[in-house]
Amino acid sequence: MISRYMSKYTCESLKRIDIKFLKNEGYLIKNTSKSGMIVWSSCGEETGRADIYVDALNHTLNISYYYRDPWIERTYVSSDILIISTPCHFGGQRYWLKCECERHVEILYAGGVKFKCRHCYDLTYYSQQEYTSKMFAALGKAWKKEEKFKEECSKMRVKFWKGKPTKRYRRWLEKLSQYEESEPIVLQQLEKLIRCLDATE
């Protein structure tokens, strides 16, 4: 389960097709067609580009590009993506890109050869991954503390003297009590995190 939330890629790290970009650039004007290019960049440097052709009459987007993977040769890819429109409550239309999995989404990501939704590529958002990393790190520290407490206790040859706990053993019990109070908080936060991530699936 942990690995599912620690996905290798985040949405922000991948090339994307955004329906808002197409609308803002005039690709979705009714009964028209338009061709152009999408250029992706990172830190001011170009990372890739693709030719696009939108046929608003037939509600299709064609995207053509070269895909390069460390394990295969540079491959030319040309694929058609269906554009869906749904009516808004107060008039007008809202546009979506239809993924191969049949989901209607605003953004498709290049997590592989083709552009698909974040569910298909099991992507997380950077903020989710960062928070998840911190929570699992906190849980790991709690487990290490527990092992340390067990080790300290096992090394105590004398825990009681004349029917009373020794000073060393009392200090150990106090630290154990503080740990037991904080441990449920970590576990509760982790459980809450997993529920929130499950709700986004």
XYZ file of N, CA and C in Angstrom:
603
model
N 0.827 -1.211 0.000
C 0.000 0.000 0.000
C 0.858 1.256 0.000
N 1.974 1.215 0.770
C 2.821 2.398 0.859
C 3.342 2.801 -0.509
N 3.805 1.819 -1.289
C 4.390 2.127 -2.596
C 3.389 2.766 -3.531
N 2.106 2.470 -3.354
C 1.085 3.043 -4.231
C 1.026 4.553 -4.062
N 1.290 5.042 -2.835
C 1.219 6.477 -2.587
C 2.563 7.166 -2.785
N 3.631 6.375 -2.931
C 4.941 6.939 -3.190
C 5.277 6.722 -4.664
N 4.390 7.182 -5.519
C 4.535 6.974 -6.957
C 5.840 7.577 -7.461
N 6.413 6.952 -8.494
C 7.682 7.419 -9.035
C 7.536 8.813 -9.627
N 6.424 9.101 -10.273
C 6.214 10.379 -10.940
C 5.101 11.175 -10.272
N 5.221 12.496 -10.380
C 4.145 13.380 -9.955
C 3.546 14.032 -11.195
N 2.332 14.540 -11.049
C 1.670 15.201 -12.179
C 2.503 16.381 -12.686
N 3.118 17.103 -11.741
C 3.854 18.307 -12.116
C 5.129 18.014 -12.904
N 5.643 16.788 -12.822
C 6.927 16.469 -13.459
C 6.797 16.001 -14.909
N 5.565 15.810 -15.382
C 5.368 15.224 -16.713
C 4.827 16.233 -17.730
N 5.077 15.950 -18.994
C 4.461 16.733 -20.074
C 2.961 16.492 -20.035
N 2.196 17.500 -20.463
C 0.744 17.400 -20.341
C 0.015 18.059 -21.498
N -1.232 17.657 -21.668
C -2.166 18.350 -22.557
C -3.292 18.851 -21.672
N -3.528 20.147 -21.690
C -4.521 20.762 -20.814
C -5.649 21.347 -21.662
N -6.885 20.963 -21.365
C -8.032 21.460 -22.127
C -8.162 22.976 -21.992
N -7.721 23.529 -20.862
C -7.789 24.980 -20.666
C -6.842 25.696 -21.629
N -5.674 25.090 -21.863
C -4.728 25.662 -22.823
C -5.354 25.704 -24.211
N -6.002 24.602 -24.618
C -6.627 24.545 -25.941
C -7.720 25.603 -26.081
N -8.489 25.788 -25.020
C -9.569 26.781 -25.066
C -9.004 28.200 -25.129
N -8.034 28.490 -24.286
C -7.455 29.838 -24.238
C -6.737 30.212 -25.534
N -6.204 29.209 -26.236
C -5.471 29.462 -27.477
C -6.369 29.412 -28.711
N -7.677 29.295 -28.510
C -8.621 29.362 -29.622
C -8.793 28.091 -30.427
N -8.452 26.945 -29.828
C -8.582 25.672 -30.553
C -9.997 25.095 -30.493
N -10.828 25.608 -29.609
C -12.138 24.990 -29.393
C -13.298 25.816 -29.934
N -13.025 26.728 -30.845
C -14.101 27.516 -31.454
C -14.974 26.600 -32.309
N -16.260 26.701 -32.114
C -17.215 25.779 -32.741
C -17.103 25.767 -34.268
N -17.161 24.543 -34.832
C -17.165 24.318 -36.289
C -15.918 24.850 -36.999
N -14.804 24.877 -36.298
C -13.551 25.324 -36.919
C -12.473 24.257 -36.697
N -11.365 24.434 -37.357
C -10.206 23.564 -37.141
C -8.970 24.446 -37.023
N -7.998 23.970 -36.282
C -6.789 24.767 -36.080
C -5.614 23.841 -35.782
N -4.477 24.158 -36.356
C -3.260 23.392 -36.094
C -2.250 24.280 -35.386
N -1.337 23.663 -34.694
C -0.338 24.424 -33.964
C 0.673 23.505 -33.307
N 1.298 24.014 -32.263
C 2.346 23.243 -31.600
C 2.311 23.502 -30.097
N 2.574 22.468 -29.333
C 2.755 22.592 -27.891
C 4.240 22.416 -27.600
N 4.798 23.340 -26.836
C 6.205 23.252 -26.441
C 6.269 23.162 -24.922
N 6.932 22.130 -24.420
C 7.081 21.951 -22.975
C 8.476 22.389 -22.552
N 8.567 22.953 -21.365
C 9.863 23.402 -20.872
C 9.956 23.178 -19.367
N 11.176 23.164 -18.876
C 11.441 23.025 -17.447
C 12.657 23.865 -17.101
N 12.493 24.744 -16.110
C 13.588 25.638 -15.692
C 14.115 26.465 -16.862
N 13.204 26.869 -17.747
C 13.585 27.718 -18.865
C 14.148 26.997 -20.066
N 14.272 25.671 -19.996
C 14.812 24.900 -21.115
C 13.735 24.013 -21.731
N 13.728 23.968 -23.063
C 12.745 23.142 -23.763
C 13.006 21.663 -23.495
N 11.924 20.935 -23.168
C 12.040 19.498 -22.896
C 11.317 18.643 -23.931
N 10.543 19.292 -24.802
C 9.841 18.536 -25.831
C 8.823 19.397 -26.548
N 8.334 18.890 -27.675
C 7.303 19.603 -28.432
C 6.451 18.601 -29.192
N 5.252 19.032 -29.547
C 4.331 18.161 -30.286
C 3.485 19.001 -31.223
N 3.178 18.450 -32.389
C 2.251 19.090 -33.327
C 0.835 18.680 -32.954
N -0.076 19.648 -32.968
C -1.467 19.341 -32.642
C -2.397 19.879 -33.725
N -3.482 19.169 -33.905
C -4.520 19.586 -34.850
C -5.863 19.304 -34.196
N -6.646 20.362 -34.020
C -7.954 20.227 -33.384
C -9.044 20.452 -34.420
N -9.908 19.469 -34.571
C -11.082 19.562 -35.441
C -12.287 19.726 -34.529
N -12.668 20.982 -34.294
C -13.759 21.258 -33.365
C -15.099 20.764 -33.893
N -15.227 20.614 -35.210
C -16.476 20.117 -35.788
C -16.687 18.651 -35.424
N -15.617 17.863 -35.501
C -15.699 16.430 -35.183
C -15.213 16.105 -33.771
N -14.911 17.150 -33.015
C -14.545 16.998 -31.594
C -13.349 16.070 -31.399
N -12.294 16.273 -32.168
C -11.104 15.439 -32.039
C -9.841 16.292 -31.966
N -8.882 15.777 -31.226
C -7.556 16.371 -31.131
C -6.553 15.330 -31.603
N -5.760 15.684 -32.603
C -4.676 14.808 -33.038
C -3.369 15.396 -32.531
N -2.581 14.566 -31.888
C -1.289 15.015 -31.381
C -0.199 14.092 -31.913
N 0.857 14.696 -32.466
C 1.955 13.935 -33.069
C 3.270 14.374 -32.436
N 4.104 13.408 -32.106
C 5.356 13.717 -31.418
C 6.290 12.510 -31.482
N 7.520 12.735 -31.090
C 8.500 11.651 -30.992
C 8.653 11.268 -29.523
N 8.542 9.984 -29.273
C 8.682 9.474 -27.906
C 10.027 8.777 -27.771
N 10.731 9.141 -26.722
C 12.043 8.524 -26.505
C 12.078 7.893 -25.117
N 12.501 6.644 -25.074
C 12.613 5.886 -23.834
C 14.017 5.290 -23.775
N 14.621 5.199 -22.577
C 15.979 4.637 -22.483
C 16.100 3.227 -23.048
N 14.968 2.494 -23.093
C 15.037 1.084 -23.470
C 14.619 0.813 -24.919
N 14.071 1.832 -25.589
C 13.646 1.611 -26.971
C 14.128 2.756 -27.849
N 14.060 2.565 -29.155
C 14.472 3.606 -30.084
C 13.444 4.738 -30.108
N 13.880 5.870 -30.620
C 12.995 7.032 -30.773
C 11.832 6.646 -31.680
N 10.612 6.862 -31.187
C 9.421 6.395 -31.894
C 8.500 7.559 -32.235
N 7.994 7.572 -33.456
C 7.020 8.589 -33.857
C 5.627 8.122 -33.443
N 4.904 8.989 -32.753
C 3.572 8.650 -32.246
C 2.564 9.668 -32.758
N 1.442 9.191 -33.250
C 0.335 10.054 -33.668
C -0.952 9.435 -33.144
N -1.665 10.156 -32.311
C -2.879 9.590 -31.719
C -3.997 10.621 -31.693
N -5.215 10.129 -31.754
C -6.404 10.976 -31.700
C -7.041 10.893 -30.320
N -7.434 12.046 -29.814
C -8.079 12.139 -28.506
C -9.428 12.813 -28.694
N -10.457 12.226 -28.141
C -11.804 12.769 -28.275
C -12.013 13.923 -27.300
N -12.629 14.987 -27.798
C -12.972 16.140 -26.961
C -14.464 16.080 -26.652
N -14.801 16.089 -25.382
C -16.191 15.988 -24.934
C -16.652 17.339 -24.401
N -17.893 17.692 -24.675
C -18.465 18.922 -24.110
C -19.705 18.576 -23.297
N -19.851 19.239 -22.169
C -21.027 19.051 -21.318
C -21.616 20.420 -21.004
N -22.946 20.528 -20.901
C -23.562 21.825 -20.624
C -23.322 22.271 -19.188
N -23.124 23.558 -19.010
C -22.991 24.136 -17.671
C -24.377 24.506 -17.144
N -24.510 24.591 -15.840
C -25.806 24.884 -15.220
C -26.337 26.261 -15.615
N -25.426 27.217 -15.809
C -25.853 28.583 -16.109
C -25.553 28.957 -17.558
N -25.562 27.966 -18.427
C -25.340 28.207 -19.845
C -23.894 27.985 -20.255
N -23.702 27.799 -21.542
C -22.357 27.560 -22.050
C -21.971 26.093 -22.005
N -20.742 25.812 -22.377
C -20.239 24.445 -22.439
C -18.939 24.316 -21.646
N -18.755 23.131 -21.103
C -17.484 22.809 -20.457
C -16.845 21.667 -21.240
N -15.545 21.783 -21.480
C -14.867 20.809 -22.335
C -13.970 19.876 -21.525
N -13.863 18.645 -22.040
C -13.054 17.615 -21.396
C -12.270 16.844 -22.454
N -11.200 16.221 -22.018
C -10.464 15.275 -22.853
C -10.849 13.868 -22.411
N -11.141 13.003 -23.366
C -11.554 11.642 -23.027
C -10.343 10.716 -23.036
N -10.043 10.158 -21.884
C -8.919 9.229 -21.758
C -9.312 7.860 -22.320
N -8.323 7.029 -22.579
C -8.591 5.676 -23.069
C -9.394 4.850 -22.071
N -9.316 5.224 -20.795
C -10.058 4.501 -19.760
C -11.505 4.974 -19.656
N -11.915 5.890 -20.537
C -13.270 6.444 -20.623
C -13.517 7.604 -19.652
N -12.532 7.953 -18.825
C -12.719 9.094 -17.930
C -12.677 10.396 -18.723
N -13.473 11.367 -18.276
C -13.453 12.709 -18.846
C -12.629 13.594 -17.912
N -11.512 14.097 -18.392
C -10.587 14.845 -17.538
C -10.150 16.133 -18.226
N -9.585 17.042 -17.443
C -9.084 18.295 -18.000
C -7.650 18.163 -18.505
N -6.898 17.232 -17.923
C -5.477 17.113 -18.257
C -5.106 15.655 -18.518
N -4.312 15.444 -19.564
C -3.726 14.136 -19.846
C -2.207 14.260 -19.724
N -1.574 13.202 -19.218
C -0.140 13.248 -18.914
C 0.647 12.230 -19.742
N 1.885 12.590 -20.055
C 2.762 11.695 -20.814
C 3.567 10.835 -19.844
N 2.876 9.902 -19.203
C 3.553 8.992 -18.284
C 4.119 7.781 -18.980
N 3.898 7.689 -20.293
C 4.382 6.573 -21.108
C 4.357 6.995 -22.560
N 4.139 6.045 -23.444
C 4.111 6.360 -24.878
C 2.958 7.297 -25.212
N 1.796 7.064 -24.610
C 0.609 7.868 -24.907
C 0.235 8.781 -23.740
N -0.558 9.792 -24.077
C -1.084 10.691 -23.057
C -2.328 10.056 -22.438
N -2.307 9.921 -21.117
C -3.440 9.347 -20.398
C -3.674 10.135 -19.114
N -4.763 9.826 -18.420
C -5.087 10.544 -17.188
C -4.190 10.078 -16.040
N -4.218 10.817 -14.951
C -3.337 10.501 -13.821
C -3.706 9.187 -13.145
N -4.972 8.777 -13.295
C -5.387 7.502 -12.704
C -4.733 6.338 -13.445
N -4.672 6.434 -14.757
C -4.064 5.359 -15.559
C -2.585 5.184 -15.238
N -1.894 6.300 -14.998
C -0.464 6.223 -14.701
C -0.176 6.222 -13.203
N -1.230 6.185 -12.378
C -1.081 6.128 -10.920
C -0.208 7.272 -10.414
N -0.530 8.488 -10.857
C 0.258 9.659 -10.493
C -0.262 10.295 -9.214
N 0.621 10.972 -8.516
C 0.226 11.771 -7.368
C 0.620 13.217 -7.642
N 0.073 14.132 -6.845
C 0.516 15.516 -6.906
C 1.741 15.665 -6.004
N 2.602 16.610 -6.313
C 3.833 16.789 -5.547
C 3.526 17.045 -4.078
N 2.511 17.863 -3.801
C 2.169 18.179 -2.415
C 1.762 16.928 -1.647
N 1.032 16.015 -2.318
C 0.643 14.762 -1.681
C 1.864 13.909 -1.380
N 2.761 13.808 -2.340
C 3.933 12.956 -2.171
C 4.843 13.489 -1.070
N 4.988 14.813 -1.025
C 5.838 15.420 -0.009
C 5.275 15.164 1.384
N 3.947 15.364 1.545
C 3.316 15.149 2.846
C 3.382 13.678 3.236
N 3.163 12.793 2.254
C 3.219 11.359 2.512
C 4.606 10.949 2.982
N 5.639 11.489 2.346
C 7.013 11.167 2.724
C 7.278 11.558 4.172
N 6.806 12.737 4.554
C 7.015 13.208 5.922
C 6.298 12.317 6.931
N 5.079 11.891 6.590
C 4.317 11.059 7.511
C 4.967 9.695 7.697
N 5.410 9.073 6.616
C 6.051 7.762 6.734
C 7.401 7.875 7.442
N 8.083 9.018 7.266
C 9.340 9.234 7.975
C 9.086 9.332 9.476
N 8.001 10.040 9.845
C 7.638 10.160 11.261
C 7.288 8.805 11.855
N 6.581 7.990 11.075
C 6.217 6.655 11.541
C 7.467 5.791 11.718
N 8.416 5.926 10.797
C 9.665 5.174 10.900
C 10.441 5.540 12.161
N 10.460 6.828 12.500
C 11.135 7.275 13.713
C 10.469 6.694 14.953
N 9.128 6.633 14.927
C 8.397 6.072 16.069
C 8.752 4.604 16.264
N 8.860 3.862 15.178
C 9.223 2.442 15.279
C 10.646 2.277 15.821
N 11.553 3.143 15.387
C 12.934 3.069 15.872
C 12.996 3.360 17.371
N 12.191 4.326 17.822
C 12.148 4.636 19.248
C 11.670 3.439 20.051
N 10.660 2.758 19.518
C 10.127 1.585 20.209
C 11.202 0.511 20.365
N 11.980 0.286 19.313
C 13.059 -0.700 19.381
C 14.130 -0.269 20.379
N 14.378 1.033 20.439
C 15.372 1.553 21.375
C 14.909 1.353 22.811
N 13.623 1.586 23.069
C 13.081 1.371 24.412
C 13.230 -0.088 24.831
N 12.927 -0.991 23.916
C 13.040 -2.422 24.217
C 14.487 -2.802 24.530
N 15.407 -2.226 23.763
C 16.822 -2.531 23.973
C 17.307 -2.013 25.321
N 16.896 -0.775 25.680
C 17.293 -0.190 26.962
C 16.765 -1.013 28.130
N 15.516 -1.460 27.979
C 14.903 -2.245 29.053
C 15.623 -3.584 29.233
N 15.996 -4.202 28.133
C 16.657 -5.510 28.204
C 18.043 -5.419 28.843
N 18.665 -4.238 28.787
C 20.000 -4.065 29.356
C 19.973 -3.761 30.853
N 18.798 -3.476 31.391
C 18.689 -3.184 32.821
C 18.712 -4.483 33.618
N 19.774 -4.689 34.359
C 19.865 -5.904 35.168
C 19.002 -5.799 36.425
N 18.931 -4.574 36.965
C 18.146 -4.365 38.189
C 17.101 -3.297 37.922
N 15.848 -3.673 38.054
C 14.759 -2.713 37.842
C 14.128 -2.285 39.166
N 14.221 -3.139 40.159
C 13.630 -2.841 41.463
C 14.671 -3.083 42.561
N 14.593 -2.235 43.581
C 15.462 -2.385 44.748
C 14.617 -2.210 46.001
N 14.567 -3.267 46.795
C 13.739 -3.284 48.007
C 12.280 -2.972 47.693
N 11.809 -3.559 46.607
C 10.399 -3.442 46.239
C 10.031 -2.164 45.511
N 11.016 -1.282 45.260
C 10.739 -0.019 44.572
C 11.554 0.062 43.277
N 11.005 0.727 42.249
C 11.755 0.856 40.993
C 12.993 1.722 41.185
N 14.065 1.344 40.530
C 15.291 2.143 40.604
C 15.108 3.465 39.849
N 16.030 4.424 40.099
C 15.946 5.724 39.422
C 16.027 5.550 37.904
N 16.916 4.687 37.486
C 17.091 4.450 36.051
C 15.819 3.878 35.432
N 15.207 2.950 36.156
C 13.985 2.329 35.639
C 12.833 3.328 35.630
N 12.774 4.231 36.638
C 11.719 5.260 36.673
C 11.858 6.214 35.483
N 13.118 6.605 35.201
C 13.340 7.491 34.049
C 12.902 6.802 32.758
N 13.197 5.511 32.677
C 12.802 4.744 31.487
C 11.285 4.685 31.363
N 10.588 4.489 32.482
C 9.121 4.431 32.469
C 8.515 5.770 32.063
N 9.143 6.874 32.511
C 8.648 8.206 32.147
C 8.789 8.448 30.638
N 9.947 8.064 30.090
C 10.152 8.222 28.641
C 9.189 7.337 27.855
N 8.948 6.140 28.359
C 8.019 5.227 27.700
C 6.607 5.801 27.700
N 6.225 6.415 28.815
C 4.891 7.010 28.914
C 4.723 8.149 27.910
N 5.763 8.981 27.770
C 5.711 10.083 26.802
C 5.613 9.553 25.371
N 6.346 8.490 25.102
C 6.314 7.885 23.768
C 4.936 7.315 23.459
N 4.342 6.619 24.422
C 3.031 6.002 24.209
C 1.944 7.049 23.990
N 2.144 8.256 24.553
C 1.180 9.339 24.343
C 1.295 9.920 22.938
N 2.516 9.966 22.411
C 2.729 10.571 21.089
C 2.489 9.590 19.953
N 2.692 8.295 20.189
C 2.567 7.301 19.124
C 1.176 7.273 18.490
N 0.075 7.284 19.275
C -1.256 7.263 18.644
C -1.491 8.444 17.711
N -0.881 9.604 18.023
C -1.055 10.790 17.176
C -0.464 10.532 15.794
N 0.728 9.929 15.766
C 1.369 9.613 14.488
C 0.526 8.631 13.700
N 0.040 7.592 14.370
C -0.761 6.573 13.696
C -2.083 7.147 13.187
N -2.697 8.037 13.976
C -3.956 8.655 13.557
C -3.747 9.523 12.324
N -2.641 10.289 12.311
C -2.347 11.139 11.161
C -2.097 10.304 9.909
N -1.411 9.171 10.074
C -1.143 8.295 8.941
C -2.434 7.692 8.404
N -3.299 7.258 9.302
C -4.583 6.683 8.885
C -5.430 7.724 8.160
N -5.414 8.962 8.655
C -6.159 10.051 8.018
C -5.612 10.319 6.624
N -4.284 10.300 6.486
C -3.650 10.527 5.188
C -4.082 9.479 4.176
N -4.058 8.208 4.573
C -4.414 7.126 3.662
C -5.879 7.227 3.246
N -6.762 7.601 4.175
C -8.182 7.777 3.832
C -8.353 8.889 2.810
N -7.613 9.997 2.989
C -7.712 11.127 2.058
C -7.224 10.733 0.673
N -6.124 9.982 0.609
C -5.591 9.562 -0.680
C -6.512 8.566 -1.360
N -7.129 7.683 -0.575
C -8.082 6.729 -1.144
C -9.280 7.453 -1.748
N -9.673 8.574 -1.118
C -10.845 9.317 -1.594
C -10.593 9.976 -2.936
N -9.309 10.186 -3.281
C -8.982 10.820 -4.561
C -8.877 9.822 -5.690
N -8.920 8.523 -5.379
C -8.793 7.508 -6.433
C -10.035 7.468 -7.308
